[in-house]
Structures are given as structure tokens and as C-alpha cells.
Short mmCIF file of C-alpha atoms and ligand atoms in Angstrom, two decimals:
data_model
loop_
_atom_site.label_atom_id
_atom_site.label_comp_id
_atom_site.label_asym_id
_atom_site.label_seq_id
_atom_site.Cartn_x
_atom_site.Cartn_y
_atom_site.Cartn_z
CA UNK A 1 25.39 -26.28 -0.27
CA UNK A 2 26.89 -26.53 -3.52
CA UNK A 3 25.08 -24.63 -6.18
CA UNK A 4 23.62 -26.99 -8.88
CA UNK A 5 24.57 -26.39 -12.60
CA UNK A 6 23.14 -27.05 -16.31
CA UNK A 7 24.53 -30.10 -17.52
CA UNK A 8 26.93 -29.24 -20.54
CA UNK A 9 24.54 -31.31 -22.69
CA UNK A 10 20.92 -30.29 -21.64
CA UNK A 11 19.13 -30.18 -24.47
CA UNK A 12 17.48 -26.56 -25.23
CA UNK A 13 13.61 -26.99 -23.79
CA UNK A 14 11.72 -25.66 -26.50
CA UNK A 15 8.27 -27.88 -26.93
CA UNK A 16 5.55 -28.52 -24.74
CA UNK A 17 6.40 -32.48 -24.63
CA UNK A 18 10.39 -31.16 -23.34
CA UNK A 19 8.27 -28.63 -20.77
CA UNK A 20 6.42 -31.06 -19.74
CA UNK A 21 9.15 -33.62 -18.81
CA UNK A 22 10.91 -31.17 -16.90
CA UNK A 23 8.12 -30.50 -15.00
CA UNK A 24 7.45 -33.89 -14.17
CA UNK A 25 11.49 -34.45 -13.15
CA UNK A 26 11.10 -30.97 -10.69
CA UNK A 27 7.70 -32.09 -9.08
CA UNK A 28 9.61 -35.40 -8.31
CA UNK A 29 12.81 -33.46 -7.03
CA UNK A 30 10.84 -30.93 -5.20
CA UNK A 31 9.19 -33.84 -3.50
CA UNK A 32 12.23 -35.31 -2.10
CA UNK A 33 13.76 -32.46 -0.97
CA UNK A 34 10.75 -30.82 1.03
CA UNK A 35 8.83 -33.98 1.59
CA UNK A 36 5.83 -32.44 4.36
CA UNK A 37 7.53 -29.37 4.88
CA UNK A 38 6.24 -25.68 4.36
CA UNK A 39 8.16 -23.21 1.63
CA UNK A 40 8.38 -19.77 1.19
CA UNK A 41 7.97 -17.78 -1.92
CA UNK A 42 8.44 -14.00 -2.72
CA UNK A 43 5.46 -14.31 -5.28
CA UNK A 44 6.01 -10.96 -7.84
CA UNK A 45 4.39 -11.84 -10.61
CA UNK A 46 7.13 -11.47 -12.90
CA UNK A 47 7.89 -14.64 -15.17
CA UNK A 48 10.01 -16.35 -12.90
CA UNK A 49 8.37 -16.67 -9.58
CA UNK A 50 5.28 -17.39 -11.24
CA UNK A 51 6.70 -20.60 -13.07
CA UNK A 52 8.42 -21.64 -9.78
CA UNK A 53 4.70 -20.84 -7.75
CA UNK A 54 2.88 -23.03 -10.37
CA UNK A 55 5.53 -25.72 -10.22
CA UNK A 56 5.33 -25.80 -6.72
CA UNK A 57 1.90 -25.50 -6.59
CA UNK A 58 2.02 -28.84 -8.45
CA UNK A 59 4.42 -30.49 -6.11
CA UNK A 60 2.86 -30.11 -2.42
CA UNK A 61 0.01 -27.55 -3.01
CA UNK A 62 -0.69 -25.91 0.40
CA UNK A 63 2.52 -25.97 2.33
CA UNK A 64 3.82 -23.85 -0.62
CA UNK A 65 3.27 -20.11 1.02
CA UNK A 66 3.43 -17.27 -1.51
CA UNK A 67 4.05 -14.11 -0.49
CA UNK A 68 2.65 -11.08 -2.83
CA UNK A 69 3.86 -7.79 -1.60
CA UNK A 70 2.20 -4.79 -3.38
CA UNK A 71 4.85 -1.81 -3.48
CA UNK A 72 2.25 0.56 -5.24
CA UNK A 73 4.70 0.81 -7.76
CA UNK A 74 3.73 -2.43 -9.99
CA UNK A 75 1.45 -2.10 -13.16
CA UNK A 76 -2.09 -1.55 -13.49
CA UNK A 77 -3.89 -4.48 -12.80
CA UNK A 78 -0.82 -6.78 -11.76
CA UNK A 79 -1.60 -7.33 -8.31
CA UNK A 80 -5.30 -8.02 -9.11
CA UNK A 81 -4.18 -11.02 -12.10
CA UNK A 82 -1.68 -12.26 -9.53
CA UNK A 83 -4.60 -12.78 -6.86
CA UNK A 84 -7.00 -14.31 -9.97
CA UNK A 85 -4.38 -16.71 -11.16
CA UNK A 86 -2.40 -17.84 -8.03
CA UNK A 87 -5.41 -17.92 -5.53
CA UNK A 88 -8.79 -18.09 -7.31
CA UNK A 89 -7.61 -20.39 -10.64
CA UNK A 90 -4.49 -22.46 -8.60
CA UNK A 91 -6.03 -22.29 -5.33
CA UNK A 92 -2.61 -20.92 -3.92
CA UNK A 93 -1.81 -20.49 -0.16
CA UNK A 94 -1.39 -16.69 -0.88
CA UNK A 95 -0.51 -14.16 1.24
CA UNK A 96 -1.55 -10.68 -0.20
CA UNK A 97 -0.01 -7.59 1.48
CA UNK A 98 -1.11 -4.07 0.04
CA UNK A 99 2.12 -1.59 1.71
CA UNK A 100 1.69 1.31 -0.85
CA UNK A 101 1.19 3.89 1.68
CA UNK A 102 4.43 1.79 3.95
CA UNK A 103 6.40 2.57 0.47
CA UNK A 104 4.89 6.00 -0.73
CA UNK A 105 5.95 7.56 2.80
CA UNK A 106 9.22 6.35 3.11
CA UNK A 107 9.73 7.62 -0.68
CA UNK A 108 8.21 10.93 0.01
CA UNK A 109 10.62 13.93 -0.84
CA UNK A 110 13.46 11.52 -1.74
CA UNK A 111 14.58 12.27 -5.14
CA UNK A 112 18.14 10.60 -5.88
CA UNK A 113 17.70 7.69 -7.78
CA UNK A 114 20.46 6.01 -5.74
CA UNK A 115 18.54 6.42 -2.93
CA UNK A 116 14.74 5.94 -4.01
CA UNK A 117 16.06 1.81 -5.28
CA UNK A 118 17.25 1.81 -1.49
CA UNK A 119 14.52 2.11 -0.11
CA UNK A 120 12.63 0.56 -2.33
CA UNK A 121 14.88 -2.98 -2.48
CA UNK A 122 15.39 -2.51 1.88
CA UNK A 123 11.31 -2.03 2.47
CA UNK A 124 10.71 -5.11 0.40
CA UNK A 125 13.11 -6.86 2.76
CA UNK A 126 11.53 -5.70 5.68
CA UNK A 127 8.11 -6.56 4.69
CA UNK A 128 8.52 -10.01 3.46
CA UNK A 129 10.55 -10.78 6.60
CA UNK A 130 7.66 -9.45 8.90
CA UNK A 131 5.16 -11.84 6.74
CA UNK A 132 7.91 -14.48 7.23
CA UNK A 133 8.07 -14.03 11.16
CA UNK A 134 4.69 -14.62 11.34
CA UNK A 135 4.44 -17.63 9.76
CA UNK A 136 4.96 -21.00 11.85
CA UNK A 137 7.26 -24.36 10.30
CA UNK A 138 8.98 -22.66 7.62
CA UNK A 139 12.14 -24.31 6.07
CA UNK A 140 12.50 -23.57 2.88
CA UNK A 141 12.58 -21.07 0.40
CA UNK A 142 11.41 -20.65 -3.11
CA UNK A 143 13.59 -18.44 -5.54
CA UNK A 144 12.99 -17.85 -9.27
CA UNK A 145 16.58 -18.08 -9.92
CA UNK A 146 17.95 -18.90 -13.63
CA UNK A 147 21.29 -19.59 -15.52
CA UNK A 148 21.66 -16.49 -16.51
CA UNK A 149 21.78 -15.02 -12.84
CA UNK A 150 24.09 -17.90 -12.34
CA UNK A 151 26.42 -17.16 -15.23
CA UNK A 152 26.22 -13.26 -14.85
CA UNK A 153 27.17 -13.14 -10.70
CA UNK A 154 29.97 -15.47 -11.72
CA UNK A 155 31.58 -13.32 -14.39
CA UNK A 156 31.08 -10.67 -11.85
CA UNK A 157 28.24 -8.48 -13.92
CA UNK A 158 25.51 -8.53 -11.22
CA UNK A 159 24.90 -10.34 -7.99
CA UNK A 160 22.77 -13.25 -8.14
CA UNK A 161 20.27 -11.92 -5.62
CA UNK A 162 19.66 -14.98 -3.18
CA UNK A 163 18.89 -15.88 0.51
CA UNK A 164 21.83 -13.62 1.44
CA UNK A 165 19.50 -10.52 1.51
CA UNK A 166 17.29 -11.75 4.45
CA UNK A 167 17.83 -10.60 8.35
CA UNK A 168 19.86 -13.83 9.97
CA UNK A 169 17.24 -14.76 12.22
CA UNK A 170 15.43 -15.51 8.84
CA UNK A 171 17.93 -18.19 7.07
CA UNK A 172 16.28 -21.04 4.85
CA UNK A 173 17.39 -23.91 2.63
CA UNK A 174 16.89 -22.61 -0.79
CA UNK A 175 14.60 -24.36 -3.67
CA UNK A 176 15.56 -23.31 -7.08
CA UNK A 177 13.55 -25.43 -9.42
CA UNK A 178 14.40 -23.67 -12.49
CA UNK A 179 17.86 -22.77 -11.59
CA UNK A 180 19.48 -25.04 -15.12
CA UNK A 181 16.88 -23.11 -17.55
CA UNK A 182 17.34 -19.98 -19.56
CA UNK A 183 14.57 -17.46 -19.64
CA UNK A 184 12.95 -18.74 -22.95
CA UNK A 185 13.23 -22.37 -21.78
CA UNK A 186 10.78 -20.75 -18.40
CA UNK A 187 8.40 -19.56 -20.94
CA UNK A 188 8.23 -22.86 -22.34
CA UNK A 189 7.86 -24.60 -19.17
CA UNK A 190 5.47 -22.02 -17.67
CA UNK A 191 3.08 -22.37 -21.15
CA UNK A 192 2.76 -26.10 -20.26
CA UNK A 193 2.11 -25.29 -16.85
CA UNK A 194 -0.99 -23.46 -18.20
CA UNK A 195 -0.41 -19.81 -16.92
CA UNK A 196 -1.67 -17.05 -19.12
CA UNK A 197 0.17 -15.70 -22.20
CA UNK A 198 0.47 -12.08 -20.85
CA UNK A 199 2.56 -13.54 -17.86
CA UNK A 200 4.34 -16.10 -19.07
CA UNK A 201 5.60 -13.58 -22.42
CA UNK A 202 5.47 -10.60 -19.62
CA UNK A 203 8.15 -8.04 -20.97
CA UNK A 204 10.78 -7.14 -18.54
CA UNK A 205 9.88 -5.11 -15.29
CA UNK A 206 12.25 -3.79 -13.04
CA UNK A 207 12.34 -4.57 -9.55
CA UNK A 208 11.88 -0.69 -8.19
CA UNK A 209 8.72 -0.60 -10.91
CA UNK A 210 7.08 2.38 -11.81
CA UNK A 211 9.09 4.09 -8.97
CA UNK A 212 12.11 4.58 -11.32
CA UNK A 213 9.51 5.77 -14.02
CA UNK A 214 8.16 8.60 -12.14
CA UNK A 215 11.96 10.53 -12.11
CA UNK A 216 12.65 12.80 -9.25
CA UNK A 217 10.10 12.74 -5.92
CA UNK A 218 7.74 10.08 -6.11
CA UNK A 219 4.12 12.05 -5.82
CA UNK A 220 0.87 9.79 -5.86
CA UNK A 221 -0.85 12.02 -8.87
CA UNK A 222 2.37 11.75 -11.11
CA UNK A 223 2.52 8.41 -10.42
CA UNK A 224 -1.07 7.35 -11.12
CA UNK A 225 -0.27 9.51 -14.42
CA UNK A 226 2.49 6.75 -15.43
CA UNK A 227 0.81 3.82 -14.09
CA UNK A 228 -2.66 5.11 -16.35
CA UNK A 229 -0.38 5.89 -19.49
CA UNK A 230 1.64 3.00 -19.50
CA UNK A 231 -1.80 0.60 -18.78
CA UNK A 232 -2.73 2.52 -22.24
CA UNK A 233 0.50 1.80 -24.25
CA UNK A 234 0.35 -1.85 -23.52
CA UNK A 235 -3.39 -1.80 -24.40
CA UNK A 236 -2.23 -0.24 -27.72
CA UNK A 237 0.86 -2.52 -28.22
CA UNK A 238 -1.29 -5.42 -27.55
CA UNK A 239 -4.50 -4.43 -30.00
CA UNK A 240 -1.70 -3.74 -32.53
CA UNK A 241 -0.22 -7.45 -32.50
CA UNK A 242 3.22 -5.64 -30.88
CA UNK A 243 3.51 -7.04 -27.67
CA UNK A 244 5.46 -10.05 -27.36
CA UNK A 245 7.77 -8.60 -30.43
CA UNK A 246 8.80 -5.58 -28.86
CA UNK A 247 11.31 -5.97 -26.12
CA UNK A 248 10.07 -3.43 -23.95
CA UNK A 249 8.00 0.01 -23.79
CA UNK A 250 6.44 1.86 -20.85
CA UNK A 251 6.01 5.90 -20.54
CA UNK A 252 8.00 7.84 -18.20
CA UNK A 253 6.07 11.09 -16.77
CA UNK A 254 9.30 13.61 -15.76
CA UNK A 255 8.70 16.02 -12.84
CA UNK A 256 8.50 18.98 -14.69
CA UNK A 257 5.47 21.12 -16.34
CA UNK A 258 4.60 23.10 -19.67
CA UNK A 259 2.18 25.16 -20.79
CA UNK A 260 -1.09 24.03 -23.07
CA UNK A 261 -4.51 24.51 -23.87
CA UNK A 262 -7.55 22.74 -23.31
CA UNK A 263 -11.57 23.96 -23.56
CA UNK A 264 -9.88 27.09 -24.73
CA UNK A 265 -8.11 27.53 -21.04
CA UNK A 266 -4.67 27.14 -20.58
CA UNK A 267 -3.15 24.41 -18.75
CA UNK A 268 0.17 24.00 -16.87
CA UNK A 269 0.92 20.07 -16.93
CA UNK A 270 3.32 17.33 -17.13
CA UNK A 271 4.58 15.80 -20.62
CA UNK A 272 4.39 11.68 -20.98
CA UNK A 273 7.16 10.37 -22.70
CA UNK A 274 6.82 7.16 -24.70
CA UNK A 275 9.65 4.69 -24.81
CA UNK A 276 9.50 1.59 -26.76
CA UNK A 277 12.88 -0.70 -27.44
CA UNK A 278 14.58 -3.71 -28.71
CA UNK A 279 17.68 -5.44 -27.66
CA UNK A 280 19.57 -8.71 -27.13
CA UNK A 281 21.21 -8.38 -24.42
CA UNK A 282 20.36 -4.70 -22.90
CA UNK A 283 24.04 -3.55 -23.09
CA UNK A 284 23.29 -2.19 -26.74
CA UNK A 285 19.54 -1.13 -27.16
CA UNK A 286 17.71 0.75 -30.30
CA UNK A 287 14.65 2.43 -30.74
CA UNK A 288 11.13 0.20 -32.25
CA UNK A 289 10.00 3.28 -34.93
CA UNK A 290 6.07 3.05 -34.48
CA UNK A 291 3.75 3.60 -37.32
CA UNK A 292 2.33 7.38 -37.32
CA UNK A 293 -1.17 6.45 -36.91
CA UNK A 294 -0.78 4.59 -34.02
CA UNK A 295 1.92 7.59 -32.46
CA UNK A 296 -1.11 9.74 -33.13
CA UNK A 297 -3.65 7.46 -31.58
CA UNK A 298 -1.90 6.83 -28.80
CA UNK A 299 -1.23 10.47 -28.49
CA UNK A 300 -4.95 11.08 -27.77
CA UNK A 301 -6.09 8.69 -25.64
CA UNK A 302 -3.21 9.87 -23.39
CA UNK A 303 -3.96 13.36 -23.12
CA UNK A 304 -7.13 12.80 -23.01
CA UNK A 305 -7.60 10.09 -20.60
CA UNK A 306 -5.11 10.55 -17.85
CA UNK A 307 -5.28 13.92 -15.94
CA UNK A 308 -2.19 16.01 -15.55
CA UNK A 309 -1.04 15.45 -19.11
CA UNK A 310 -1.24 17.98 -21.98
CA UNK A 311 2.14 16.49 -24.26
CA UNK A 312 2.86 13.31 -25.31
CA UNK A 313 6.58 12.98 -26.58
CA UNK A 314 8.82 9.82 -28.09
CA UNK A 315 11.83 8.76 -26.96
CA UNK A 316 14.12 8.05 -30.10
CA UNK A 317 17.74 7.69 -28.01
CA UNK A 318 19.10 4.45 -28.61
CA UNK A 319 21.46 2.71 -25.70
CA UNK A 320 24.33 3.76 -25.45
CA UNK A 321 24.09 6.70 -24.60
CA UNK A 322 20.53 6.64 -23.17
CA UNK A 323 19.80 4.06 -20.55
CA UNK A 324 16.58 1.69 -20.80
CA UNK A 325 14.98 3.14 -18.11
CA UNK A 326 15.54 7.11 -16.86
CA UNK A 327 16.76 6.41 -13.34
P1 XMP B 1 19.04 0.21 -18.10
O1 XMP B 1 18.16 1.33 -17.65
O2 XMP B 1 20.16 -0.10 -17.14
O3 XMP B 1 18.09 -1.07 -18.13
O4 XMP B 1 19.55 0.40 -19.51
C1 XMP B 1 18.45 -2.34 -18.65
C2 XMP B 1 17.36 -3.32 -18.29
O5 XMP B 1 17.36 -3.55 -16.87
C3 XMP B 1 16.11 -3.18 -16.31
N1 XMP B 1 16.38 -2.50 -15.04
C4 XMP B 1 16.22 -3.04 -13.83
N2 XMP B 1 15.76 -4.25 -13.44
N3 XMP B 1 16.02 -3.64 -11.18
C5 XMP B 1 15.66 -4.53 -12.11
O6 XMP B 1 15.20 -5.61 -11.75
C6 XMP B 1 16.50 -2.40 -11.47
O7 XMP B 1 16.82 -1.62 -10.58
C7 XMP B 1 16.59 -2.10 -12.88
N4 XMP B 1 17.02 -1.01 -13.54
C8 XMP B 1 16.88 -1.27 -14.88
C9 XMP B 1 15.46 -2.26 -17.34
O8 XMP B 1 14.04 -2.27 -17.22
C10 XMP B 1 15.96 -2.84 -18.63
O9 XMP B 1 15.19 -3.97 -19.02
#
């Protein structure tokens, strides 16, 4: 099947009355291409998949089949607003499958990054194909693909992650709804669809989540540290009217401890490290310089709210040569 472009002269969707005739176009389109049949959707959350779950949702309601796999490496409180939105407010055929411990024990020990996003990408493979083997008159399925994943696998710059990564016994005819938009045009479309502001304005997230955050051997307590100090951070950022203006921040807890001192006892525990950045286009990144109140604010909640963490440090290395993310 030949893949379907943006005409030259779409115009830019950029108000609700644009979002809301493209959604009326794709309900119609989605209509005629699945007509009574059942779809498939990898449901993560993330910006994309939500928009194409809520179009589809629109379009033929229960035969769409969303798929939620939990990796135990997503945010605090991101599987929970999935199941809220999607299945209590849409009334979504959702599937909800908690593998943490599947995902923690295959990580266990493994410390090359190389190696951790392996497992990590292969597992989440694995486990939406068992969900999809169980599952009876599937033909199609759902991807959150955009333009940009178009435009960047054809200048060769990353893959555009499709069908291609499922086992062959598990091939399906692909439904891209918002394949022509760019990402602010999905915000856009996704506000008029009426999902929440803190998904549809979500700040990036990368596929191997917190795992990639937690550097070195994934352990459960280091990891709860990250997932607890980051859940802080955006609290912060979004009582201090910075999310949605800030590209992206998160904390990174690094597998090595120092010394401190607490009740008058010394302690022997990890530092968090706070990273907070802007960019365009993520090739060239620099750092957001927070106000000091809020540094030292956010200082103290986090060493005194989430155990195994006596130093708080900020990232200042811009990209190049630091990377966004530390693995
Ligand atoms: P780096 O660390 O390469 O990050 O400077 C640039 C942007 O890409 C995100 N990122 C990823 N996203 N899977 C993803 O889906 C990944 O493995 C991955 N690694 C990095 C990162 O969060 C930043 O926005």
C-alpha cells in the first residue's frame, strides 16, 4: 500500500473550527476503510495514540481495541489517567496489562544501555503480540504515526517505526489517521477532541521511560526514587505556570552513593539530578535556568520526601555535548 502524504497545500490546523473539520473528514475515512471490522491499537498514552484512540473512539466505538501495556517504567500516575480517560470518561474497549515484574526481571543486572532499550523495545513486542493472539477478528491496526516520522525515515534520520516490528503471523492493514499532521496540528486536533490539557500538551517521553533514567542496573528502590522525584518536579513545574513552556525536565537518580546527614546520623544515599531543557529540534538543546527559590524548594521536598536521597543536583550541560537523556 502506498503510503499517503500531506498535500503540498494543507493548510496549517491551528483552531478548533480547522480541528474539528479534520476530525469530521477522518471519522468519515476511518469509516470506509474499516466499515464493521475490529482495530488494534498500542494505546501509550503519549500524545499521539491518544488522539488516534479518541478519533477512533469516535468512528466505530467498540470494535476499536486498545491495548495499554504497563512497562513499570512510565510516570507516576500515567497508567491510572490512561484507564480514567480511555475507559471510564470514553468508555474505551481497553485492554489493561500490568507486566512490571515481566520487564523488571528481564532488566535485572543488565546495565548497558544498548542492551536495557533491547529489551525493553523486544518485551513490548512480545507482550502486545500475546494480547493480539488472543483476540478474535482483528484486521487492522491503529498507529499514531505523523509527518514528521514520515519525513525523518525518508531522509534516513530514524525509522518510522510501523507494522514491520510485529511477529509475521501478526500482519495487519495499517490505519494512520493522523499520518498528514505535524505534532502541534495533533494538539490542536486532540483539544477539540476534548482530552485533557496535561495529555494533549504532554512533554516528550521516551519510549524505554524511566528505564533510561535510572542509569546502570535497573533496581525497583532506585527506580521508585526517580519515578517519586520526577512526579515532584512536574508538580513544581506545573504550580509554577512552567509546564507547557519548558520543553522537557525529569530527574535522573545515577547508581552511585554519597555520604550525608540526617537526625544527626549519617546517611549513605543516592544524589537526584534535575534536568530541565529547551530545544527546537533536539539536535541542539540548552539549559531552562530556574529561579533560586524554586531550585531550593524543590530541593526539599526531594530529600525529604523520597527515601534514598540525601543531594539534589542541576544539570546545566547544554546539547551538544550532553545528550537529553543520560542513556
Ligand atoms: P537525546 O538523549 O538523544 O534525546 O539527546 C533527544 C530526545 O529524544 C528522546 N529520546 C527517546 N525517545 N525512545 C524515544 O522514544 C528513545 O529510546 C529515546 N531516547 C531519547 C529524549 O527524551 C529527547 O526528547
Amino acid at each position: 500500500m502506498q503510503t499517503r502524504r500531506r498535500p503540498e497545500n494543507m493548510e496549517r490546523i491551528n483552531t478548533p473550527a480547522l480541528a474539528q473539520a479534520f476530525i469530521d473528514e477522518q471519522i468519515k475515512e476511518i469509516k470506509e476503510q474499516v466499515g464493521d471490522k475490529k482495530v488494534l491499537l498500542a494505546l501509550s498514552g503519549g500524545v499521539d495514540s491518544s488522539v488516534v484512540a479518541a478519533l477512533l473512539i469516535k468512528a466505530i466505538g467498540q470494535n476499536l481495541v486498545c491495548v495499554h501495556v504497563n512497562h513499570g517504567l512510565l510516570r507516576k500516575g500515567e497508567p491510572e489517567q490512561v484507564i480514567k480517560v480511555f475507559r471510564d470518561e470514553m468508555n474505551a474497549n481497553l485492554i489493561y496489562v500490568d507486566a512490571t515484574d515481566r520487564f523488571l526481571d528481564k532488566l535485572a543486572g543488565v546495565s548497558d544501555p544498548e542492551e536495557k532499550r533491547h529489551i525493553i523495545g523486544g518485551e513490548f513486542i512480545e507482550v502486545f503480540a500475546e494480547e493480539a493472539r488472543k483476540l478474535d477478528g482483528i484486521e487492522f491496526l491503529a498507529q499514531g504515526t505523523i509527518w514528521p516520522d514520515i519525513l525523518e525515515s525518508e531522509a534516513g534520520i530514524k525509522a518510522h517505526h510501523n507494522a514491520g516490528g510485529l511477529p509475521e503471523d501478526l500482519q495487519f492493514e495499517l490505519v494512520e489517521p493522523v499520518l498528514t499532521l505535524f505534532k502541534d496540528e495533533v494538539r490542536e486536533v486532540g483539544r477539540a477532541l476534548g482530552l485533557p490539557a496535561g495529555m494533549v500538551d504532554r512533554q516528550p517521553f521516551p519510549g524505554p521511560g524511566l528505564g533510561v533514567r535510572c542509569p546502570g542496573a535497573i533496581t525497583r528502590d532506585r527506580l521508585e526514587a526517580v519515578r517519586e522525584s520526577d512526579a515532584i518536579l512536574r508538580e513544581e513545574f506545573a504550580k509554577n505556570g512552567l509546564e507547557g513552556k519548558v520543553w522537557q525536565y525529569f530527574t535522573v537518580v545515577p547508581d552511585f552513593k554519597s555520604t550525608g546527614v540526617k537526625d544527626g546520623k549519617r546517611t549513605f544515599d543516592w544524589p537526584c539530578i534535575i534536568r530541565a531543557i529547551n530545544t527546537t529540534d533536539v539536535m541542539e538543546v540548552t539549559v531552562e535556568h530556574l529561579p533560586a527559590e524554586l531550585i531550593d524548594h524543590l530541593v526539599q521536598r526531594i530529600i525529604t520526601e523520597v527515601p534514598g536521597i540525601n543531594r539534589v543536583l542541576y544539570d546545566f550541560t547544554p546539547k551538544p555535548p550532553a545528550t537529553v537523556e543520560y542513556e
